[in-house]
PDB file of C-alpha atoms in Angstrom:
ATOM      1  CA  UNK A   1       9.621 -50.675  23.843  1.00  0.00           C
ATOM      2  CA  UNK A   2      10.807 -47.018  22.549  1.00  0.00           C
ATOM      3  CA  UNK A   3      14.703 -46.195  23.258  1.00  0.00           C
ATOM      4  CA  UNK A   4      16.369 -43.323  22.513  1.00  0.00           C
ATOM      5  CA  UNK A   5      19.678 -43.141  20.738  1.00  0.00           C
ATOM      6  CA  UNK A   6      23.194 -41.049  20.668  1.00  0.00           C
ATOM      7  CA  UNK A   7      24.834 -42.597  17.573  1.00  0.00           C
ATOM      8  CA  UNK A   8      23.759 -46.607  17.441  1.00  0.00           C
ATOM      9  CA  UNK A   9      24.156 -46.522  21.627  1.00  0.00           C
ATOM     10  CA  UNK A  10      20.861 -46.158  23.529  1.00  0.00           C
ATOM     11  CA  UNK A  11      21.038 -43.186  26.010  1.00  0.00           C
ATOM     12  CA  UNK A  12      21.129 -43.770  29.417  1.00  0.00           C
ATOM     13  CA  UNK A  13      17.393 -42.544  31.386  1.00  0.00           C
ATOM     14  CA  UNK A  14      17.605 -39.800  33.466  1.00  0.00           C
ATOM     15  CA  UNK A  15      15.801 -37.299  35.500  1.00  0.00           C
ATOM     16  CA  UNK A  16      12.369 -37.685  35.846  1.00  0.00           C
ATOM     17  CA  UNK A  17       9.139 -35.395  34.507  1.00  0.00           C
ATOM     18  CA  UNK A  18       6.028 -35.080  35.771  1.00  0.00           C
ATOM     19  CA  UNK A  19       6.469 -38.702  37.602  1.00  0.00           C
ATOM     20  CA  UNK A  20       5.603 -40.301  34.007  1.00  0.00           C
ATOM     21  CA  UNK A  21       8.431 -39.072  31.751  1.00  0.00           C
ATOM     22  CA  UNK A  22      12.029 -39.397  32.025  1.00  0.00           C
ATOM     23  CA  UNK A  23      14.665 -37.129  30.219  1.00  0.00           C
ATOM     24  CA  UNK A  24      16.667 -38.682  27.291  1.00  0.00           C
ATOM     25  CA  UNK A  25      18.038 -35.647  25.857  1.00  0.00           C
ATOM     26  CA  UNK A  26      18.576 -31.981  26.062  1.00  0.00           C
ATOM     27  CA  UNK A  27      20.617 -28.932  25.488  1.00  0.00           C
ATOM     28  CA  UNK A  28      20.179 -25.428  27.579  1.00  0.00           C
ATOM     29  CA  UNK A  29      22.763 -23.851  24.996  1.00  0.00           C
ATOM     30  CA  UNK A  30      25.206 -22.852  27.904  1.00  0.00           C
ATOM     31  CA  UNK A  31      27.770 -22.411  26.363  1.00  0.00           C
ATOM     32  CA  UNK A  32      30.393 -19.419  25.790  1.00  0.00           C
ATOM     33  CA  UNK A  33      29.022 -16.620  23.896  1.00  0.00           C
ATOM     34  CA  UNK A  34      29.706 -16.998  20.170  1.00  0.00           C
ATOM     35  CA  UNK A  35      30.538 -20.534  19.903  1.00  0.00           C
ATOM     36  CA  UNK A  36      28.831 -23.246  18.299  1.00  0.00           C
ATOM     37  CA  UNK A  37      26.367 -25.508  19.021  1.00  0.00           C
ATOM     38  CA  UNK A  38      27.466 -28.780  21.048  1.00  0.00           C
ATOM     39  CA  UNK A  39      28.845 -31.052  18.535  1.00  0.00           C
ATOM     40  CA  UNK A  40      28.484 -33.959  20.448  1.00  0.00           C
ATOM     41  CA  UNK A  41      24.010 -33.239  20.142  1.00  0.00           C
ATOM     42  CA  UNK A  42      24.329 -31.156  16.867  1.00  0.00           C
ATOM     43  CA  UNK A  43      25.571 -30.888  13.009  1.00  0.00           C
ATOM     44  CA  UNK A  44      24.986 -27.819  10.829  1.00  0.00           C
ATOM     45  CA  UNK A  45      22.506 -29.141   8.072  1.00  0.00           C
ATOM     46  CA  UNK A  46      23.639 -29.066   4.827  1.00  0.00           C
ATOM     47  CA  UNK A  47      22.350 -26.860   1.765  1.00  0.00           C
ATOM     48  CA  UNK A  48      19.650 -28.701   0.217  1.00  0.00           C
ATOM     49  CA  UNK A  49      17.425 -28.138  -3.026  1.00  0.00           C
ATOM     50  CA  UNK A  50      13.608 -27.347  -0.757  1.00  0.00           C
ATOM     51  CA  UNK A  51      12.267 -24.043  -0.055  1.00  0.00           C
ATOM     52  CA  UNK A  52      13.431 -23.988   3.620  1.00  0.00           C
ATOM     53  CA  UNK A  53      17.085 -25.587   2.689  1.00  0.00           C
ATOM     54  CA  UNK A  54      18.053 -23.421  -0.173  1.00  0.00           C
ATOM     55  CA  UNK A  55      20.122 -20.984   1.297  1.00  0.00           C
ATOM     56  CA  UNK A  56      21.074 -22.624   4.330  1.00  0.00           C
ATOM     57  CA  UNK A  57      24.926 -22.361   4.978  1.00  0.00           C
ATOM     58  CA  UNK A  58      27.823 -23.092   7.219  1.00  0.00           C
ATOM     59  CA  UNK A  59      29.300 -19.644   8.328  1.00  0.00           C
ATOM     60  CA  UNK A  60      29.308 -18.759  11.980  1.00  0.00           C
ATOM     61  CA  UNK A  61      27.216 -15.584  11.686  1.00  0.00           C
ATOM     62  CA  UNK A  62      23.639 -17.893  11.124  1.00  0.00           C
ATOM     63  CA  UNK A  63      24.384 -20.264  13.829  1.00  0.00           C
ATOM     64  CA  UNK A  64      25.589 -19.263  17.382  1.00  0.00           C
ATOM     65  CA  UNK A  65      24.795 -19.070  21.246  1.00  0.00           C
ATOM     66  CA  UNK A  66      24.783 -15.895  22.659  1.00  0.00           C
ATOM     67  CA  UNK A  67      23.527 -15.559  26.684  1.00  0.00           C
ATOM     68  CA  UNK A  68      22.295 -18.885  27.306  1.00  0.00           C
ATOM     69  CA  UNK A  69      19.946 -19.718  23.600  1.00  0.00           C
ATOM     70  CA  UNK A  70      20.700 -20.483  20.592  1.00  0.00           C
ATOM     71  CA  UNK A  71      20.394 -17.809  18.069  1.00  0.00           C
ATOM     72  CA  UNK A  72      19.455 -18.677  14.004  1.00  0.00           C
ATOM     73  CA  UNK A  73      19.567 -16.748  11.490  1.00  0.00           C
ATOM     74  CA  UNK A  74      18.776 -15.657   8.351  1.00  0.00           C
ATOM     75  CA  UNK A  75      21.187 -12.987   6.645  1.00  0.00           C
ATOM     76  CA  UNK A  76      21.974 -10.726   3.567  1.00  0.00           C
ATOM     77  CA  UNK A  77      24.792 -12.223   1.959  1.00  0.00           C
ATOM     78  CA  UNK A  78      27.742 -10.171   1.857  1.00  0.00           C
ATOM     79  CA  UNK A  79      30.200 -12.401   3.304  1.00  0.00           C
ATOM     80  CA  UNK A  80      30.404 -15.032   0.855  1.00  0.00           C
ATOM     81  CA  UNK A  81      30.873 -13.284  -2.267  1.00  0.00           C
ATOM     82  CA  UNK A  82      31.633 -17.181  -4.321  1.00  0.00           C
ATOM     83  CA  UNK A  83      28.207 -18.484  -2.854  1.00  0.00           C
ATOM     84  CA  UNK A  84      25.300 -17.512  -5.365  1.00  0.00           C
ATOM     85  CA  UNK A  85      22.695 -17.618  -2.560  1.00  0.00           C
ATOM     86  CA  UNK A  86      21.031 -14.267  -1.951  1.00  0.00           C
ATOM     87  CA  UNK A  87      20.626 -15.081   1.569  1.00  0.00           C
ATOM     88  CA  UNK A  88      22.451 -17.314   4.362  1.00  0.00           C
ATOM     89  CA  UNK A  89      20.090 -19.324   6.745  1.00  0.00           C
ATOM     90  CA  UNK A  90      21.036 -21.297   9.522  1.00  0.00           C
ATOM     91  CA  UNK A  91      20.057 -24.842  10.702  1.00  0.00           C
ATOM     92  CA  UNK A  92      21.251 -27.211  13.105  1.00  0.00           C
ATOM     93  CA  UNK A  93      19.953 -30.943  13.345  1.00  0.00           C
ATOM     94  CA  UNK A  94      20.650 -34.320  15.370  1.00  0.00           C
ATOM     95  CA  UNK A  95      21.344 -36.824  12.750  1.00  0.00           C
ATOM     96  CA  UNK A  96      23.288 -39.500  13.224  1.00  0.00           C
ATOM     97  CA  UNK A  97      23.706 -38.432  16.571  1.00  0.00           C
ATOM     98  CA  UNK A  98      20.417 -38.416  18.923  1.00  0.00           C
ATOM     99  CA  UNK A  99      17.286 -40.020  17.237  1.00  0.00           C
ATOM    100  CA  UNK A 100      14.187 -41.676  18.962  1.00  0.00           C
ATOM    101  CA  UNK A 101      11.199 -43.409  18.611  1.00  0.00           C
ATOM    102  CA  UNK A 102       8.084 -41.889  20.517  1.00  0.00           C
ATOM    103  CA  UNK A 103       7.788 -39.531  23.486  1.00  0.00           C
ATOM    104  CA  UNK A 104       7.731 -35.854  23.920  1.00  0.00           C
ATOM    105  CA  UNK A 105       9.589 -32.915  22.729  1.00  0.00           C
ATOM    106  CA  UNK A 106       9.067 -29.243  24.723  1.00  0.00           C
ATOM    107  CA  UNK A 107      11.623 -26.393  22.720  1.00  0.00           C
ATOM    108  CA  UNK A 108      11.073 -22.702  24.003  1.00  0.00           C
ATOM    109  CA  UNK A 109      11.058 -20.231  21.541  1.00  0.00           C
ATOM    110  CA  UNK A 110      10.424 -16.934  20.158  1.00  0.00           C
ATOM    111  CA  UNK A 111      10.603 -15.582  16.589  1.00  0.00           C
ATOM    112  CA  UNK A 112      10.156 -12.056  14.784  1.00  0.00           C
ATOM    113  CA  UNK A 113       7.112 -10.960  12.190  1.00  0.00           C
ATOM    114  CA  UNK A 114       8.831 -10.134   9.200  1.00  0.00           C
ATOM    115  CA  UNK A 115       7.216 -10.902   5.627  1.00  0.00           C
ATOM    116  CA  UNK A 116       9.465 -13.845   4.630  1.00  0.00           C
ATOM    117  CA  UNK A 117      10.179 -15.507   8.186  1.00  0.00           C
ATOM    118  CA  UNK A 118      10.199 -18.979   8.426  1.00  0.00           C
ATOM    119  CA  UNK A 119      11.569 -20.285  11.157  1.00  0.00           C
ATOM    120  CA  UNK A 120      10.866 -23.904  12.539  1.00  0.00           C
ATOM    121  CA  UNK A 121      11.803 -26.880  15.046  1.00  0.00           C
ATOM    122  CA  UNK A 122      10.265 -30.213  13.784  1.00  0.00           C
ATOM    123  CA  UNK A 123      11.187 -33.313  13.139  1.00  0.00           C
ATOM    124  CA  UNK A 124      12.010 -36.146  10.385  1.00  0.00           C
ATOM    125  CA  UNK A 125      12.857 -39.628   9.941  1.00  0.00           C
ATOM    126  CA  UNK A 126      16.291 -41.231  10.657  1.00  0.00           C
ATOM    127  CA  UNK A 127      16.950 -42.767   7.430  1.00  0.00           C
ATOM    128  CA  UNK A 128      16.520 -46.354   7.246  1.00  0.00           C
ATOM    129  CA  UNK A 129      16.342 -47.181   3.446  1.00  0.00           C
ATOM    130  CA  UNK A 130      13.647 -46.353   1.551  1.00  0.00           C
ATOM    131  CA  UNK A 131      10.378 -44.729   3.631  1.00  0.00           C
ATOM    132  CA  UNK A 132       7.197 -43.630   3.539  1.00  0.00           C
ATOM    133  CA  UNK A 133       7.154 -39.773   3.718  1.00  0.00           C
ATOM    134  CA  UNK A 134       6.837 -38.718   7.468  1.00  0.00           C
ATOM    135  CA  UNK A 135       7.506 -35.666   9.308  1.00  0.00           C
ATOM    136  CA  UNK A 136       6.153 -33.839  12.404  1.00  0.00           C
ATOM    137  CA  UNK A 137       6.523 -30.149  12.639  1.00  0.00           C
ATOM    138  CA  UNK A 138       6.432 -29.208  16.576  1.00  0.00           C
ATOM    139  CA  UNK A 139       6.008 -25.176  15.200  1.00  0.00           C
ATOM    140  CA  UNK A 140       6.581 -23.444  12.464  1.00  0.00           C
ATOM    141  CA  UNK A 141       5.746 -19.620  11.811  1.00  0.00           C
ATOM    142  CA  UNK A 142       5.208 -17.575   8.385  1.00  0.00           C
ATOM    143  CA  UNK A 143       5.874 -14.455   7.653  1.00  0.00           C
ATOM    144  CA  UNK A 144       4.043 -11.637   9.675  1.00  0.00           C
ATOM    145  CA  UNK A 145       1.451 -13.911  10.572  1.00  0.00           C
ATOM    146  CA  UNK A 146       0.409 -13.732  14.878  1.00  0.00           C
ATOM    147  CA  UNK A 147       0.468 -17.473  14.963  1.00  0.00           C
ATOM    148  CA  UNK A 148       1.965 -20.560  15.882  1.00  0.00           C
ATOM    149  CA  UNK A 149       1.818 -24.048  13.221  1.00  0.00           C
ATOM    150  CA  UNK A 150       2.127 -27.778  13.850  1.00  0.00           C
ATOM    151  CA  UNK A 151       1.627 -29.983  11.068  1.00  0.00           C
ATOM    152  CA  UNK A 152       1.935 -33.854  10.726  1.00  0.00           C
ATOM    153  CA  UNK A 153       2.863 -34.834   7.315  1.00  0.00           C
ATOM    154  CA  UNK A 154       2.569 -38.336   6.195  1.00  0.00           C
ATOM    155  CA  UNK A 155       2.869 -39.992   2.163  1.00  0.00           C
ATOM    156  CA  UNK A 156      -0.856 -40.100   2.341  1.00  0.00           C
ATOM    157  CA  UNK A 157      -1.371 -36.242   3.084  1.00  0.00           C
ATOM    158  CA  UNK A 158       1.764 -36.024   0.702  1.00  0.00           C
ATOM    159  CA  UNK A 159       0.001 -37.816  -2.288  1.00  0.00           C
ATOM    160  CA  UNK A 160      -3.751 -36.759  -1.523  1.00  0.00           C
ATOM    161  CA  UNK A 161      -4.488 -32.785  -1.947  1.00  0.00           C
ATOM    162  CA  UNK A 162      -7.964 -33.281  -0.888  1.00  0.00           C
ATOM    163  CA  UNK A 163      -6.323 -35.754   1.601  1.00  0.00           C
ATOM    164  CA  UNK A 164      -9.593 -34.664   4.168  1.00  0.00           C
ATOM    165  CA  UNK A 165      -7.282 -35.169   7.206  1.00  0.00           C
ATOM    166  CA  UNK A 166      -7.197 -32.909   9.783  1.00  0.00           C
ATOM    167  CA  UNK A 167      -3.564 -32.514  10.012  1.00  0.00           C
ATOM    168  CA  UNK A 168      -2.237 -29.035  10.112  1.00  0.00           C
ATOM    169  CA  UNK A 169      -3.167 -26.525  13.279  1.00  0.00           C
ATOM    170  CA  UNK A 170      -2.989 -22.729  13.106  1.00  0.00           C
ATOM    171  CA  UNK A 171      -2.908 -20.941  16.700  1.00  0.00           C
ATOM    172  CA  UNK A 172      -3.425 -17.201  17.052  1.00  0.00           C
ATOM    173  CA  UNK A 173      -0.834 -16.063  18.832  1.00  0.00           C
ATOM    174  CA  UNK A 174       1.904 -13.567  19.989  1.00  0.00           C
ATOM    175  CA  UNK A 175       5.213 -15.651  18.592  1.00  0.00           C
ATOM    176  CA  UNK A 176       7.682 -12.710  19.267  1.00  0.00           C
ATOM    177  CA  UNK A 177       6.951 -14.304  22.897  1.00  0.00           C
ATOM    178  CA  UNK A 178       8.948 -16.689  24.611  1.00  0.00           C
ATOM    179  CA  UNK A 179       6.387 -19.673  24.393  1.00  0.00           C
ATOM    180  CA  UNK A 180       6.747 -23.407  25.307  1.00  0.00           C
ATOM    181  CA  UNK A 181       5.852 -26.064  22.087  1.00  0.00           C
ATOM    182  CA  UNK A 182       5.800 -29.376  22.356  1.00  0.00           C
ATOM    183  CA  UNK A 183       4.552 -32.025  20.833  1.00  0.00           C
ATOM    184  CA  UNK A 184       3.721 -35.848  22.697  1.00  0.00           C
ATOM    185  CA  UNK A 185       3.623 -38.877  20.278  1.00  0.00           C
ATOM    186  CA  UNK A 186       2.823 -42.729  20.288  1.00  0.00           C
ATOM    187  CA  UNK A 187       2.138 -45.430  18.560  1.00  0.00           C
ATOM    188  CA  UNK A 188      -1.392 -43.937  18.229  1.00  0.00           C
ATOM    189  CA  UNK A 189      -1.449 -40.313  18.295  1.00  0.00           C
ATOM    190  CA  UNK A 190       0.613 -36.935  18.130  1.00  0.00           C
ATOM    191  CA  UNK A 191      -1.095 -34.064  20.886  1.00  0.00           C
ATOM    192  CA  UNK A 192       0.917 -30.750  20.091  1.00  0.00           C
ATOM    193  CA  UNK A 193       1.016 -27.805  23.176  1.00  0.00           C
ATOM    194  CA  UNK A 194       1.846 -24.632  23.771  1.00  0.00           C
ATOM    195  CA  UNK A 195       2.296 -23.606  27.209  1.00  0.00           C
ATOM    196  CA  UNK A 196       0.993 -26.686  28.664  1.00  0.00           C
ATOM    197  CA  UNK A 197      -2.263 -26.137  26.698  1.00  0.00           C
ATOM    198  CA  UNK A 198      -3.283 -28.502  23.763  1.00  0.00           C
ATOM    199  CA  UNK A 199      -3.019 -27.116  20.352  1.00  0.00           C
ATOM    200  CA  UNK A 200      -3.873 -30.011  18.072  1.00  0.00           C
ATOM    201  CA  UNK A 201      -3.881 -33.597  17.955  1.00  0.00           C
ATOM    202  CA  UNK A 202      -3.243 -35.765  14.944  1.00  0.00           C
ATOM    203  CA  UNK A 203      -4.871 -39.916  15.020  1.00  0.00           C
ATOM    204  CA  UNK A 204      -3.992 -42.641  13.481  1.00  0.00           C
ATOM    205  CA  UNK A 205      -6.875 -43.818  11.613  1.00  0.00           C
ATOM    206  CA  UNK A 206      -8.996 -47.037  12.273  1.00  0.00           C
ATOM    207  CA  UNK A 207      -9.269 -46.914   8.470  1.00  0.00           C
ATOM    208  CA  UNK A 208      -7.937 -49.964   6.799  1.00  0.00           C
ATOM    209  CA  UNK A 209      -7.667 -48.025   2.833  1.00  0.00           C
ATOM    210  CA  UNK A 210      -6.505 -44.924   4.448  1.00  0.00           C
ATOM    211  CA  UNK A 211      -3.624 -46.881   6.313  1.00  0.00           C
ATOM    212  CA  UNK A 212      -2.464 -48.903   3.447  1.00  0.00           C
ATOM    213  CA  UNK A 213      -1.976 -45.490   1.729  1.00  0.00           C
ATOM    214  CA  UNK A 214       0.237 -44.258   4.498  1.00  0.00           C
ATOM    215  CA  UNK A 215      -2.206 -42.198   6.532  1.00  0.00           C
ATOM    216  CA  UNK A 216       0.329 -42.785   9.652  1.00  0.00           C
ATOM    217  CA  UNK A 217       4.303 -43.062   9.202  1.00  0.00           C
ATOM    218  CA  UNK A 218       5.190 -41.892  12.674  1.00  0.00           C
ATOM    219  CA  UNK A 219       6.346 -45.671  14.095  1.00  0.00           C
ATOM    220  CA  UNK A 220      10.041 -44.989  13.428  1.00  0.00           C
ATOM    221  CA  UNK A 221      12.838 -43.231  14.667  1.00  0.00           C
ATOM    222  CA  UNK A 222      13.105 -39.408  14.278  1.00  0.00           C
ATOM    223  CA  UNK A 223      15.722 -36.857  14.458  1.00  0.00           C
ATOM    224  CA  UNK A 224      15.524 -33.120  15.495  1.00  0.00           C
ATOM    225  CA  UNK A 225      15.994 -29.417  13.313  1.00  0.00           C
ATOM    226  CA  UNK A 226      15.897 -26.371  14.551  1.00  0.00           C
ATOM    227  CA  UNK A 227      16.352 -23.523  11.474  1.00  0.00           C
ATOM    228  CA  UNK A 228      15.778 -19.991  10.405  1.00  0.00           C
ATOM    229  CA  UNK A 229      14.731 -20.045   7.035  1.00  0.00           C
ATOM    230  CA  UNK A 230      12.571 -17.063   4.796  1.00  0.00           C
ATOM    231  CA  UNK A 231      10.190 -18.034   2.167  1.00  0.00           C
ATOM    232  CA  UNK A 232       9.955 -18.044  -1.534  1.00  0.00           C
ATOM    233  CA  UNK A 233       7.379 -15.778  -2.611  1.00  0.00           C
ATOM    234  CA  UNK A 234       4.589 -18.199  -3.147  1.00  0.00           C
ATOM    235  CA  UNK A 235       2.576 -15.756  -0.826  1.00  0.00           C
ATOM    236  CA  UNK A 236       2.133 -12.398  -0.796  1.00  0.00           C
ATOM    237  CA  UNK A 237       3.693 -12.861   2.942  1.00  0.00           C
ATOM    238  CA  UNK A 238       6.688 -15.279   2.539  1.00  0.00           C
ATOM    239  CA  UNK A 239       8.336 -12.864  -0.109  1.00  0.00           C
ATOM    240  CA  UNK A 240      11.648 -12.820   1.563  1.00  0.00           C
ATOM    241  CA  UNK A 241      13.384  -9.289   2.123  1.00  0.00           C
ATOM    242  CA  UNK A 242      16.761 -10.007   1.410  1.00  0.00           C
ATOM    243  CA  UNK A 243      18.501  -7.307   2.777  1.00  0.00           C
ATOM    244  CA  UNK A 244      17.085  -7.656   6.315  1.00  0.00           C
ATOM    245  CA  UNK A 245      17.903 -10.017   9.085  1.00  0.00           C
ATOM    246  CA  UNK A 246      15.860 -12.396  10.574  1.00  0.00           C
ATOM    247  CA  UNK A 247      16.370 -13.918  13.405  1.00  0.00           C
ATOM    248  CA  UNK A 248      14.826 -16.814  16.040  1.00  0.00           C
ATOM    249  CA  UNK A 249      16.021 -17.664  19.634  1.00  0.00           C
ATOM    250  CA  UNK A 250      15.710 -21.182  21.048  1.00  0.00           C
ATOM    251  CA  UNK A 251      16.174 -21.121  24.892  1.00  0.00           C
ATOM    252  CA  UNK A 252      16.216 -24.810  25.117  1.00  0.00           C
ATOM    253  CA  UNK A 253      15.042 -28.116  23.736  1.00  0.00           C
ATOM    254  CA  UNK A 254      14.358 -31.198  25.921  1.00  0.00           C
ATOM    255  CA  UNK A 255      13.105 -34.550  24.993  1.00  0.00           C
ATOM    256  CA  UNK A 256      11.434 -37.015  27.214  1.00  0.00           C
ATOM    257  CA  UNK A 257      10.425 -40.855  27.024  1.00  0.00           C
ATOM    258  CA  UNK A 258       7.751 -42.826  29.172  1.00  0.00           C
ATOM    259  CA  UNK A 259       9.326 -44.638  31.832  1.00  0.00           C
TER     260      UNK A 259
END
């Protein structure tokens, strides 16, 4: 049985979707303009040593709602003259604080084309110890390309280059535009959708060698990020420009189990 999680409590169900699915968790980022995310649902991520984490900070102008959505950012970085980082990024997750085990996430969105962007809302393991590398990206977008990305990444596509799974998805389309992703996921499968309209599907093999390399690490809890982040150059069309802003607006984020 899946159950969903605020700190080591399960969440009570509520509200029902579509008949089938019941709400476990959301935020419509009501609050007052120019306060923070709720931190009862959310924690600023920390700095970390990736491309999308390096120059993620804490300051209030990268993270804020403003009319109803949450606004990311990526800035120049005049504000915070002791931080070497040429840019600040913002990024918000739910660890330690909302984490679940299967069901289906829907986040409305819209992003800017700007060579560098890289904004995303995806998804990564709760840690439990040591684990297989797992993570399920619901969409990302690069630079001033007109389309939308989910990815599943497991250790096997992690450790295999010429893994031959079909796990990444590239969708022409408009992402300046408020759009609907989401992604559904079971013990079995992860169906990704934009607009109600499936975008790519991911399966866990029947495969006995491919499974004992970690073809599918999806049957554990997860966690949620949402994060403006700019590239580093290793195309042409992720070279960040560091004296512009970037900027993505989530609307709202809602997460749903079976009943």
């Amino acid at each position: 049985m899946s159950v969903a999680f605020v700190g080591d409590v399960p969440l009570a169900r509520a509200q029902s979707h579509d008949g089938e699915w019941q709400l476990v968790f959301s935020d419509e980022f009501n609050q007052p303009n120019g306060s923070q995310p709720d931190t009862t649902k959310w924690s600023r991520h920390q700095r970390g040593s990736s491309r999308w984490s390096r120059w993620i900070s804490d300051v209030d102008e990268v993270v804020y709602i403003k009319k109803g959505r949450l606004i990311c950012r990526a800035i120049p970085n005049k504000i915070a003259p002791s931080d070497t980082a040429k840019m600040l990024t913002g990024a918000i997750n739910t660890k330690g604080k909302f984490m679940f085990k299967y069901g289906k996430v829907e986040v409305r969105m819209r992003t800017n084309l700007r060579c560098g962007n890289f904004p995303a809302a995806w998804m990564f393991p709760q840690p439990q110890g040591k684990q297989p590398y797992a993570e399920i990206d619901i969409m990302e977008s690069f630079g001033t390309r007109s389309e939308a990305t989910h990815t599943a990444h497991t250790q096997y596509t992690q450790d295999n280059k010429k893994h031959g799974e079909k796990n990444s998805f590239r969708i022409p389309l408009d992402v300046t535009k408020w759009h609907v992703y989401s992604v559904e996921w079971d013990e079995n499968q992860i169906v990704w959708k934009i607009d109600g309209k499936v975008s790519g599907l991911y399966k866990k093999s029947t495969d006995v060698e491919k499974l004992s390399k970690r073809q599918w690490t999806f049957d554990q809890p997860f966690y949620l990020i949402l994060n403006q982040s700019v590239g580093d150059g290793n195309y042409e069309f992720m070279i960040p420009q560091t004296s512009k802003v970037y900027e993505t607006q989530f609307d709202w984020i809602r997460v749903y189990q079976k009943k």
